[in-house]
Amino acid sequence: MRDELGDLSTFLVVAEERSFTRAAARLGTSQSAISNAVRRLEAHLDIKLLARTTRSVSPTEAGEQLLATLRPALSDIRQQITLLAKLRERPSGTVRITTSRHAAQTVLWPAVDAVLARYPEIQIELSIDGALTNIVADRFDAGVRLGESLEKDMIAVRIGPDLRMAVVGSPDYLTKHAPPKTPRDLIAHRCINLRMATRCNLYAWEFEKAGQTLNVRVEGALIVNDSTLAIEAALAGRGLACVIEDDDLHEHLASGQLVRLLADWCPPFAGHHLYYPDRRNLSPAFRVLLEELRARAQQDGSQHDEQTRTRV
């Protein structure tokens, strides 16, 4: 097929130039190569396309019929190639990302908003899902998860700052129950359990202090699978909640609606990472979003070195 297309293009130039010599000069090749291409095409089609004399070259009737089809077809191909080149120059297309709700709201959305404002040809799909997703099988360009929850054999780029967990309760709840002084005291409290989609079970509250690590499985009347609901329940006095510390939580703490507990047992941990399967063959649209996330992480002081997580 490749040879046939080349021979057809050569035939078109010869017919337009009406000369093997001029066609060879236009195509930057030898006259014998031009002659061989036309001869090969005529043999393949089993019909004479050019009438040759010592002074001129002209299309036969069959050659004229072929030219009538060939000219618009090759012109359309050239136009499409030009359009593809423009696509490379101007990022466009769809970028699909699977992400947790927290990452989408705190890290992804500001970058997505900026990219869409600058590049109207780009379409971005954010799929909110707390579970670990096989981004290759599900045709996602990338995923965003916490550093401890990344898929293996992926390129990972840190796009957010360190995070901390926060144990919180309402003043009303704490007037009726003595605030815990150590994580072990939580066993005596009503707590709002969080079912983790990434682990398929209830989240064991994790604590660390002075090299001592404690995982506490709490009890309570309420189980949710969304940290926003856990905060709402804590505000309503339904128990203590353990959620990621962020701006929304800070507002509740600053207003006195919630009280923070066991802060010295909640050290920072690796924040949100963007992960994708291969650093090669990234679409221009995905590269634009990746660079926007990197730039914002750098402004925020986050470490965003690219690393490969290998399967152990």
PDB file of N, CA, C and O in Angstrom, residues 6-61:
ATOM      1  N   GLY A   6       2.894   6.000  -3.043  1.00  0.00           N
ATOM      2  CA  GLY A   6       4.040   6.735  -3.566  1.00  0.00           C
ATOM      3  C   GLY A   6       4.045   6.793  -5.075  1.00  0.00           C
ATOM      4  O   GLY A   6       4.326   7.841  -5.672  1.00  0.00           O
ATOM      5  N   ASP A   7       3.699   5.672  -5.710  1.00  0.00           N
ATOM      6  CA  ASP A   7       3.670   5.625  -7.171  1.00  0.00           C
ATOM      7  C   ASP A   7       2.550   6.508  -7.719  1.00  0.00           C
ATOM      8  O   ASP A   7       2.715   7.183  -8.746  1.00  0.00           O
ATOM      9  N   LEU A   8       1.412   6.519  -7.029  1.00  0.00           N
ATOM     10  CA  LEU A   8       0.302   7.383  -7.457  1.00  0.00           C
ATOM     11  C   LEU A   8       0.685   8.852  -7.362  1.00  0.00           C
ATOM     12  O   LEU A   8       0.376   9.649  -8.259  1.00  0.00           O
ATOM     13  N   SER A   9       1.375   9.222  -6.291  1.00  0.00           N
ATOM     14  CA  SER A   9       1.827  10.607  -6.143  1.00  0.00           C
ATOM     15  C   SER A   9       2.817  10.975  -7.234  1.00  0.00           C
ATOM     16  O   SER A   9       2.781  12.081  -7.788  1.00  0.00           O
ATOM     17  N   THR A  10       3.700  10.042  -7.544  1.00  0.00           N
ATOM     18  CA  THR A  10       4.685  10.288  -8.605  1.00  0.00           C
ATOM     19  C   THR A  10       3.994  10.458  -9.961  1.00  0.00           C
ATOM     20  O   THR A  10       4.318  11.362 -10.738  1.00  0.00           O
ATOM     21  N   PHE A  11       3.032   9.592 -10.256  1.00  0.00           N
ATOM     22  CA  PHE A  11       2.282   9.692 -11.508  1.00  0.00           C
ATOM     23  C   PHE A  11       1.599  11.055 -11.625  1.00  0.00           C
ATOM     24  O   PHE A  11       1.609  11.683 -12.689  1.00  0.00           O
ATOM     25  N   LEU A  12       1.008  11.545 -10.515  1.00  0.00           N
ATOM     26  CA  LEU A  12       0.332  12.826 -10.547  1.00  0.00           C
ATOM     27  C   LEU A  12       1.298  13.951 -10.899  1.00  0.00           C
ATOM     28  O   LEU A  12       0.968  14.841 -11.714  1.00  0.00           O
ATOM     29  N   VAL A  13       2.498  13.937 -10.323  1.00  0.00           N
ATOM     30  CA  VAL A  13       3.479  14.984 -10.604  1.00  0.00           C
ATOM     31  C   VAL A  13       3.933  14.925 -12.059  1.00  0.00           C
ATOM     32  O   VAL A  13       4.067  15.965 -12.731  1.00  0.00           O
ATOM     33  N   VAL A  14       4.176  13.716 -12.566  1.00  0.00           N
ATOM     34  CA  VAL A  14       4.594  13.580 -13.973  1.00  0.00           C
ATOM     35  C   VAL A  14       3.500  14.117 -14.895  1.00  0.00           C
ATOM     36  O   VAL A  14       3.778  14.837 -15.863  1.00  0.00           O
ATOM     37  N   ALA A  15       2.241  13.774 -14.599  1.00  0.00           N
ATOM     38  CA  ALA A  15       1.133  14.236 -15.440  1.00  0.00           C
ATOM     39  C   ALA A  15       1.013  15.757 -15.388  1.00  0.00           C
ATOM     40  O   ALA A  15       0.696  16.399 -16.404  1.00  0.00           O
ATOM     41  N   GLU A  16       1.247  16.339 -14.221  1.00  0.00           N
ATOM     42  CA  GLU A  16       1.159  17.792 -14.100  1.00  0.00           C
ATOM     43  C   GLU A  16       2.315  18.494 -14.797  1.00  0.00           C
ATOM     44  O   GLU A  16       2.128  19.540 -15.431  1.00  0.00           O
ATOM     45  N   GLU A  17       3.504  17.922 -14.690  1.00  0.00           N
ATOM     46  CA  GLU A  17       4.686  18.541 -15.293  1.00  0.00           C
ATOM     47  C   GLU A  17       4.827  18.211 -16.775  1.00  0.00           C
ATOM     48  O   GLU A  17       5.565  18.892 -17.504  1.00  0.00           O
ATOM     49  N   ARG A  18       4.163  17.115 -17.185  1.00  0.00           N
ATOM     50  CA  ARG A  18       4.274  16.642 -18.573  1.00  0.00           C
ATOM     51  C   ARG A  18       5.719  16.363 -18.952  1.00  0.00           C
ATOM     52  O   ARG A  18       6.118  16.517 -20.115  1.00  0.00           O
ATOM     53  N   SER A  19       6.488  15.925 -17.968  1.00  0.00           N
ATOM     54  CA  SER A  19       7.918  15.681 -18.233  1.00  0.00           C
ATOM     55  C   SER A  19       8.485  14.857 -17.083  1.00  0.00           C
ATOM     56  O   SER A  19       8.279  15.193 -15.908  1.00  0.00           O
ATOM     57  N   PHE A  20       9.220  13.784 -17.425  1.00  0.00           N
ATOM     58  CA  PHE A  20       9.907  12.991 -16.400  1.00  0.00           C
ATOM     59  C   PHE A  20      11.040  13.799 -15.782  1.00  0.00           C
ATOM     60  O   PHE A  20      11.313  13.696 -14.579  1.00  0.00           O
ATOM     61  N   THR A  21      11.704  14.607 -16.595  1.00  0.00           N
ATOM     62  CA  THR A  21      12.837  15.394 -16.100  1.00  0.00           C
ATOM     63  C   THR A  21      12.374  16.426 -15.080  1.00  0.00           C
ATOM     64  O   THR A  21      12.953  16.560 -14.000  1.00  0.00           O
ATOM     65  N   ARG A  22      11.320  17.175 -15.435  1.00  0.00           N
ATOM     66  CA  ARG A  22      10.819  18.191 -14.505  1.00  0.00           C
ATOM     67  C   ARG A  22      10.206  17.555 -13.250  1.00  0.00           C
ATOM     68  O   ARG A  22      10.307  18.102 -12.150  1.00  0.00           O
ATOM     69  N   ALA A  23       9.559  16.405 -13.428  1.00  0.00           N
ATOM     70  CA  ALA A  23       8.987  15.707 -12.272  1.00  0.00           C
ATOM     71  C   ALA A  23      10.085  15.263 -11.318  1.00  0.00           C
ATOM     72  O   ALA A  23       9.949  15.367 -10.094  1.00  0.00           O
ATOM     73  N   ALA A  24      11.201  14.766 -11.867  1.00  0.00           N
ATOM     74  CA  ALA A  24      12.319  14.332 -11.027  1.00  0.00           C
ATOM     75  C   ALA A  24      12.903  15.511 -10.259  1.00  0.00           C
ATOM     76  O   ALA A  24      13.230  15.395  -9.071  1.00  0.00           O
ATOM     77  N   ALA A  25      13.009  16.668 -10.920  1.00  0.00           N
ATOM     78  CA  ALA A  25      13.542  17.861 -10.251  1.00  0.00           C
ATOM     79  C   ALA A  25      12.594  18.332  -9.147  1.00  0.00           C
ATOM     80  O   ALA A  25      13.019  18.717  -8.057  1.00  0.00           O
ATOM     81  N   ARG A  26      11.309  18.270  -9.413  1.00  0.00           N
ATOM     82  CA  ARG A  26      10.320  18.714  -8.418  1.00  0.00           C
ATOM     83  C   ARG A  26      10.312  17.812  -7.193  1.00  0.00           C
ATOM     84  O   ARG A  26      10.155  18.288  -6.057  1.00  0.00           O
ATOM     85  N   LEU A  27      10.495  16.512  -7.428  1.00  0.00           N
ATOM     86  CA  LEU A  27      10.459  15.559  -6.314  1.00  0.00           C
ATOM     87  C   LEU A  27      11.823  15.317  -5.693  1.00  0.00           C
ATOM     88  O   LEU A  27      11.932  14.630  -4.678  1.00  0.00           O
ATOM     89  N   GLY A  28      12.859  15.879  -6.295  1.00  0.00           N
ATOM     90  CA  GLY A  28      14.191  15.718  -5.742  1.00  0.00           C
ATOM     91  C   GLY A  28      14.723  14.311  -5.850  1.00  0.00           C
ATOM     92  O   GLY A  28      15.377  13.802  -4.935  1.00  0.00           O
ATOM     93  N   THR A  29      14.437  13.652  -6.956  1.00  0.00           N
ATOM     94  CA  THR A  29      14.915  12.292  -7.160  1.00  0.00           C
ATOM     95  C   THR A  29      15.397  12.141  -8.594  1.00  0.00           C
ATOM     96  O   THR A  29      15.419  13.116  -9.365  1.00  0.00           O
ATOM     97  N   SER A  30      15.798  10.929  -8.952  1.00  0.00           N
ATOM     98  CA  SER A  30      16.356  10.718 -10.297  1.00  0.00           C
ATOM     99  C   SER A  30      15.259  10.447 -11.314  1.00  0.00           C
ATOM    100  O   SER A  30      14.157  10.014 -10.958  1.00  0.00           O
ATOM    101  N   GLN A  31      15.586  10.694 -12.562  1.00  0.00           N
ATOM    102  CA  GLN A  31      14.613  10.448 -13.628  1.00  0.00           C
ATOM    103  C   GLN A  31      14.298   8.963 -13.742  1.00  0.00           C
ATOM    104  O   GLN A  31      13.157   8.580 -14.007  1.00  0.00           O
ATOM    105  N   SER A  32      15.296   8.120 -13.522  1.00  0.00           N
ATOM    106  CA  SER A  32      15.075   6.670 -13.608  1.00  0.00           C
ATOM    107  C   SER A  32      14.122   6.207 -12.509  1.00  0.00           C
ATOM    108  O   SER A  32      13.291   5.315 -12.735  1.00  0.00           O
ATOM    109  N   ALA A  33      14.201   6.807 -11.308  1.00  0.00           N
ATOM    110  CA  ALA A  33      13.298   6.434 -10.220  1.00  0.00           C
ATOM    111  C   ALA A  33      11.871   6.818 -10.569  1.00  0.00           C
ATOM    112  O   ALA A  33      10.922   6.075 -10.274  1.00  0.00           O
ATOM    113  N   ILE A  34      11.719   7.986 -11.208  1.00  0.00           N
ATOM    114  CA  ILE A  34      10.394   8.422 -11.637  1.00  0.00           C
ATOM    115  C   ILE A  34       9.843   7.456 -12.682  1.00  0.00           C
ATOM    116  O   ILE A  34       8.674   7.035 -12.611  1.00  0.00           O
ATOM    117  N   SER A  35      10.659   7.104 -13.647  1.00  0.00           N
ATOM    118  CA  SER A  35      10.226   6.199 -14.714  1.00  0.00           C
ATOM    119  C   SER A  35       9.846   4.833 -14.156  1.00  0.00           C
ATOM    120  O   SER A  35       8.834   4.246 -14.542  1.00  0.00           O
ATOM    121  N   ASN A  36      10.643   4.341 -13.221  1.00  0.00           N
ATOM    122  CA  ASN A  36      10.354   3.028 -12.624  1.00  0.00           C
ATOM    123  C   ASN A  36       9.048   3.051 -11.844  1.00  0.00           C
ATOM    124  O   ASN A  36       8.281   2.084 -11.869  1.00  0.00           O
ATOM    125  N   ALA A  37       8.768   4.156 -11.144  1.00  0.00           N
ATOM    126  CA  ALA A  37       7.537   4.253 -10.364  1.00  0.00           C
ATOM    127  C   ALA A  37       6.316   4.213 -11.277  1.00  0.00           C
ATOM    128  O   ALA A  37       5.328   3.531 -10.988  1.00  0.00           O
ATOM    129  N   VAL A  38       6.356   4.979 -12.377  1.00  0.00           N
ATOM    130  CA  VAL A  38       5.231   4.991 -13.310  1.00  0.00           C
ATOM    131  C   VAL A  38       5.076   3.627 -13.968  1.00  0.00           C
ATOM    132  O   VAL A  38       3.951   3.108 -14.104  1.00  0.00           O
ATOM    133  N   ARG A  39       6.184   3.021 -14.361  1.00  0.00           N
ATOM    134  CA  ARG A  39       6.133   1.698 -14.994  1.00  0.00           C
ATOM    135  C   ARG A  39       5.548   0.665 -14.026  1.00  0.00           C
ATOM    136  O   ARG A  39       4.753  -0.201 -14.422  1.00  0.00           O
ATOM    137  N   ARG A  40       5.924   0.758 -12.745  1.00  0.00           N
ATOM    138  CA  ARG A  40       5.424  -0.180 -11.730  1.00  0.00           C
ATOM    139  C   ARG A  40       3.911  -0.010 -11.530  1.00  0.00           C
ATOM    140  O   ARG A  40       3.174  -0.979 -11.393  1.00  0.00           O
ATOM    141  N   LEU A  41       3.459   1.245 -11.554  1.00  0.00           N
ATOM    142  CA  LEU A  41       2.031   1.511 -11.375  1.00  0.00           C
ATOM    143  C   LEU A  41       1.233   0.984 -12.560  1.00  0.00           C
ATOM    144  O   LEU A  41       0.166   0.369 -12.384  1.00  0.00           O
ATOM    145  N   GLU A  42       1.732   1.215 -13.761  1.00  0.00           N
ATOM    146  CA  GLU A  42       1.038   0.721 -14.952  1.00  0.00           C
ATOM    147  C   GLU A  42       0.987  -0.800 -14.964  1.00  0.00           C
ATOM    148  O   GLU A  42      -0.034  -1.391 -15.355  1.00  0.00           O
ATOM    149  N   ALA A  43       2.052  -1.446 -14.526  1.00  0.00           N
ATOM    150  CA  ALA A  43       2.061  -2.911 -14.479  1.00  0.00           C
ATOM    151  C   ALA A  43       1.062  -3.418 -13.441  1.00  0.00           C
ATOM    152  O   ALA A  43       0.374  -4.426 -13.665  1.00  0.00           O
ATOM    153  N   HIS A  44       0.982  -2.717 -12.308  1.00  0.00           N
ATOM    154  CA  HIS A  44       0.049  -3.136 -11.253  1.00  0.00           C
ATOM    155  C   HIS A  44      -1.397  -3.003 -11.714  1.00  0.00           C
ATOM    156  O   HIS A  44      -2.233  -3.869 -11.437  1.00  0.00           O
ATOM    157  N   LEU A  45      -1.689  -1.891 -12.432  1.00  0.00           N
ATOM    158  CA  LEU A  45      -3.055  -1.662 -12.912  1.00  0.00           C
ATOM    159  C   LEU A  45      -3.332  -2.363 -14.234  1.00  0.00           C
ATOM    160  O   LEU A  45      -4.491  -2.449 -14.664  1.00  0.00           O
ATOM    161  N   ASP A  46      -2.281  -2.823 -14.874  1.00  0.00           N
ATOM    162  CA  ASP A  46      -2.367  -3.500 -16.174  1.00  0.00           C
ATOM    163  C   ASP A  46      -3.043  -2.613 -17.211  1.00  0.00           C
ATOM    164  O   ASP A  46      -3.922  -3.039 -17.968  1.00  0.00           O
ATOM    165  N   ILE A  47      -2.614  -1.338 -17.242  1.00  0.00           N
ATOM    166  CA  ILE A  47      -3.146  -0.394 -18.220  1.00  0.00           C
ATOM    167  C   ILE A  47      -2.150   0.746 -18.376  1.00  0.00           C
ATOM    168  O   ILE A  47      -1.458   1.114 -17.427  1.00  0.00           O
ATOM    169  N   LYS A  48      -2.063   1.306 -19.587  1.00  0.00           N
ATOM    170  CA  LYS A  48      -1.140   2.394 -19.872  1.00  0.00           C
ATOM    171  C   LYS A  48      -1.750   3.710 -19.410  1.00  0.00           C
ATOM    172  O   LYS A  48      -2.885   4.030 -19.731  1.00  0.00           O
ATOM    173  N   LEU A  49      -0.981   4.467 -18.632  1.00  0.00           N
ATOM    174  CA  LEU A  49      -1.465   5.714 -18.064  1.00  0.00           C
ATOM    175  C   LEU A  49      -0.875   6.941 -18.732  1.00  0.00           C
ATOM    176  O   LEU A  49      -1.496   8.008 -18.715  1.00  0.00           O
ATOM    177  N   LEU A  50       0.332   6.807 -19.299  1.00  0.00           N
ATOM    178  CA  LEU A  50       1.002   7.938 -19.920  1.00  0.00           C
ATOM    179  C   LEU A  50       1.423   7.575 -21.333  1.00  0.00           C
ATOM    180  O   LEU A  50       1.959   6.491 -21.580  1.00  0.00           O
ATOM    181  N   ALA A  51       1.178   8.531 -22.241  1.00  0.00           N
ATOM    182  CA  ALA A  51       1.670   8.381 -23.617  1.00  0.00           C
ATOM    183  C   ALA A  51       2.984   9.127 -23.699  1.00  0.00           C
ATOM    184  O   ALA A  51       3.046  10.330 -23.393  1.00  0.00           O
ATOM    185  N   ARG A  52       4.061   8.437 -24.096  1.00  0.00           N
ATOM    186  CA  ARG A  52       5.391   9.014 -24.086  1.00  0.00           C
ATOM    187  C   ARG A  52       5.903   9.175 -25.517  1.00  0.00           C
ATOM    188  O   ARG A  52       5.754   8.276 -26.340  1.00  0.00           O
ATOM    189  N   THR A  53       6.462  10.336 -25.788  1.00  0.00           N
ATOM    190  CA  THR A  53       7.199  10.546 -27.030  1.00  0.00           C
ATOM    191  C   THR A  53       8.555  11.108 -26.649  1.00  0.00           C
ATOM    192  O   THR A  53       8.821  11.365 -25.471  1.00  0.00           O
ATOM    193  N   THR A  54       9.415  11.339 -27.614  1.00  0.00           N
ATOM    194  CA  THR A  54      10.739  11.897 -27.303  1.00  0.00           C
ATOM    195  C   THR A  54      10.639  13.332 -26.822  1.00  0.00           C
ATOM    196  O   THR A  54      11.560  13.853 -26.193  1.00  0.00           O
ATOM    197  N   ARG A  55       9.533  14.004 -27.115  1.00  0.00           N
ATOM    198  CA  ARG A  55       9.405  15.410 -26.753  1.00  0.00           C
ATOM    199  C   ARG A  55       8.378  15.701 -25.655  1.00  0.00           C
ATOM    200  O   ARG A  55       8.423  16.767 -25.056  1.00  0.00           O
ATOM    201  N   SER A  56       7.432  14.789 -25.414  1.00  0.00           N
ATOM    202  CA  SER A  56       6.389  15.125 -24.444  1.00  0.00           C
ATOM    203  C   SER A  56       5.853  13.874 -23.753  1.00  0.00           C
ATOM    204  O   SER A  56       6.045  12.744 -24.225  1.00  0.00           O
ATOM    205  N   VAL A  57       5.178  14.131 -22.654  1.00  0.00           N
ATOM    206  CA  VAL A  57       4.488  13.082 -21.899  1.00  0.00           C
ATOM    207  C   VAL A  57       3.081  13.596 -21.632  1.00  0.00           C
ATOM    208  O   VAL A  57       2.897  14.724 -21.177  1.00  0.00           O
ATOM    209  N   SER A  58       2.079  12.777 -21.924  1.00  0.00           N
ATOM    210  CA  SER A  58       0.699  13.203 -21.685  1.00  0.00           C
ATOM    211  C   SER A  58      -0.123  12.015 -21.190  1.00  0.00           C
ATOM    212  O   SER A  58       0.165  10.865 -21.538  1.00  0.00           O
ATOM    213  N   PRO A  59      -1.153  12.265 -20.373  1.00  0.00           N
ATOM    214  CA  PRO A  59      -1.985  11.169 -19.866  1.00  0.00           C
ATOM    215  C   PRO A  59      -2.812  10.542 -20.973  1.00  0.00           C
ATOM    216  O   PRO A  59      -3.296  11.231 -21.878  1.00  0.00           O
ATOM    217  N   THR A  60      -2.974   9.239 -20.896  1.00  0.00           N
ATOM    218  CA  THR A  60      -3.908   8.547 -21.777  1.00  0.00           C
ATOM    219  C   THR A  60      -5.326   8.767 -21.246  1.00  0.00           C
ATOM    220  O   THR A  60      -5.536   9.424 -20.223  1.00  0.00           O
ATOM    221  N   GLU A  61      -6.306   8.193 -21.934  1.00  0.00           N
ATOM    222  CA  GLU A  61      -7.678   8.304 -21.455  1.00  0.00           C
ATOM    223  C   GLU A  61      -7.817   7.698 -20.058  1.00  0.00           C
ATOM    224  O   GLU A  61      -8.469   8.275 -19.171  1.00  0.00           O
TER     225      GLU A  61
END
